[in-house]
Amino acid sequence: MRVIVCNDYDEMSKKAASLVASQITLKPNCVLGLATGSTPIGLYDNLVEMNQNGEIDFSSVTSFNLDEYYPLSPDNDQSYRYFMNLHLFDRVNIDKERTYVPNGLAEDAEAECAEYEKKIADHGGIDLQILGIGQNGHIGFNEPDENLISVTHLTGLTDNTIEANSRFFASIDDVPKKALTMGIGSILKAKRIILLASGKSKRRVVRELLNDNITTSIPATMLKVHPDVVLICDKDAYSEMYLGVDIGGTAIKLGVIDSFNNIVYKDSIPTQKNVTAKVIADDISAACKDIAARYPIGSIGIGTPGIINFEQETVSASNLPFDNSPIVEWIREETGLPVLINNDANCAALGEAIVGEGADENDIFMVTLGTGVGGGIIINKRIYSGKKGGAGEIGHMCIEADGKPCTCGSTGCWESYASVTALIEQTKAAAEENPDSILAKVIAENGKVDGKTVFEAMDKGCEVAEKVFDKYTSYIAVGIKNIVNIFRPGAVVIAGGISVVGDRLLKPIQSKVGTDVPIKISHLKNDAGMIGAALLGKDTRVL
Ligand code: GLP
């Protein structure tokens, strides 16, 4: 099945009309299979216009309609015969004698169906079949069932279809409960098929058409066996995918999520050193273009460290060559796609809130313990950025008046006590004060101190290391207590490199904070930022 995704209904209708017009031009006495429903109305309007402009001639065309309600008079304004006259036959130079619609008043429905099937065959079969699709995946009136009928037949309508189609009738009780319809086999015998789908209500079923499954519970999936089907749909009907870019100092992670937030693709490219911001943006654009050529990308979301000017969409970051750099504009221009941006910690929080540990909550607070301490506030499943961005900088909350000086110029910031950088400093200081400790020996053996050192010493039974870690988790707990008191979020989620130790970190923090607010460890780990960046393009609110 080939897929053409159009921007909107008008574009979709024009595209379909141009294909029908080509068919009529190539074979003026062709046999068209026609469909009803609201979807092909735009196509018919375009054909009417082309006919009136002299671009196409219907005088030798024969048509067979897919279906008709039963019992229903052709004069009834809800009959498909009436619909076709109204939208096409009465407006073009087609010979009405050659327009066939199953007779909704036939006394012997079975005989009518057999005759209809034969008539199609007598005309040499259908050259081009137009199809719409029901929300439940029906084509014509071939409803989901264990057994699908191949030939034209009388069928009952499902409650779903009766309800969906009741919008055209005065009341749901007026919708006929049966219909005559071409069978799946009659449809599949057509030489070419154009399937039209428009609007969000078709998104679920379109998605089913794009996977590899064939099932009688979604009859349209039978079309996958036909060699010449083109699905023309608008963006609303197409289940869009979202590209997320997580910019880091050493690597740039890229990933695609589908409309159900599943990761369908991920990759990373190195962050080039000693280059300009434009070179990095161009690397990102090239990777995004490559991905967009393979996936139906609706938007690109970017998570970046540093400070974002949301009005000008520029970024400044100390560990990247970004200095008020218009990376959004650069990437938007190169890729032609909508580009959104937010802070990387906020993106990670959003990812965690939607598909991670916060998935069951509307409001979460995410704390990232790394080189510094980052934060992300999610309210009603959306990032809270503050008036001009910059909200959630929880690492610079003061936990000790006149405390340690911070890189931000202030003193006593939480990050100076609770970051991994702070843990390393605390580890070093304790080893210096206790040169005979196991901790000091571990450091001497390793020749360095990092975030793991304290755990290594604790594993060897070092009491000094135990004390360091106990103090460190107390610092973390102080900050989380503040967060809980101010926000009372549905959950506090802890992320960052040190979170890999899991319960060893979590348990002491939980007991020191002592709250009923769940405190959890991120389970998306390194993917949270990329997923959250992708989610920037989606409306994640709980409505
Ligand atoms: C009816 C028709 C189908 C059509 C479907 C979708 O049930 N029998 O042929 O595809 O409606 O209608 P719409 O395009 O209005 O969504």
mmCIF file of C-alpha atoms in Angstrom, residues 14 17 42-56 58 87-88 91-92:
data_model
loop_
_atom_site.group_PDB
_atom_site.id
_atom_site.type_symbol
_atom_site.label_atom_id
_atom_site.label_comp_id
_atom_site.label_asym_id
_atom_site.label_seq_id
_atom_site.Cartn_x
_atom_site.Cartn_y
_atom_site.Cartn_z
ATOM 1 C CA LYS A 14 -7.472 17.420 -5.122
ATOM 2 C CA ALA A 17 -9.367 13.902 -8.121
ATOM 3 C CA GLY A 42 -14.405 16.920 -1.792
ATOM 4 C CA LEU A 43 -13.151 14.531 -4.454
ATOM 5 C CA TYR A 44 -16.536 14.687 -6.237
ATOM 6 C CA ASP A 45 -16.586 18.496 -6.009
ATOM 7 C CA ASN A 46 -13.184 18.600 -7.699
ATOM 8 C CA LEU A 47 -14.304 16.180 -10.411
ATOM 9 C CA VAL A 48 -17.376 18.308 -11.055
ATOM 10 C CA GLU A 49 -15.194 21.386 -11.439
ATOM 11 C CA MET A 50 -12.819 19.579 -13.801
ATOM 12 C CA ASN A 51 -15.758 18.318 -15.836
ATOM 13 C CA GLN A 52 -17.234 21.801 -16.059
ATOM 14 C CA ASN A 53 -13.842 23.206 -17.106
ATOM 15 C CA GLY A 54 -13.695 20.625 -19.873
ATOM 16 C CA GLU A 55 -10.711 18.826 -18.330
ATOM 17 C CA ILE A 56 -12.484 15.463 -18.057
ATOM 18 C CA PHE A 58 -17.686 11.401 -18.102
ATOM 19 C CA HIS A 87 -22.815 15.112 -5.296
ATOM 20 C CA LEU A 88 -21.763 13.799 -8.699
ATOM 21 C CA ARG A 91 -23.490 17.642 -11.889
ATOM 22 C CA VAL A 92 -21.386 15.954 -14.587
#
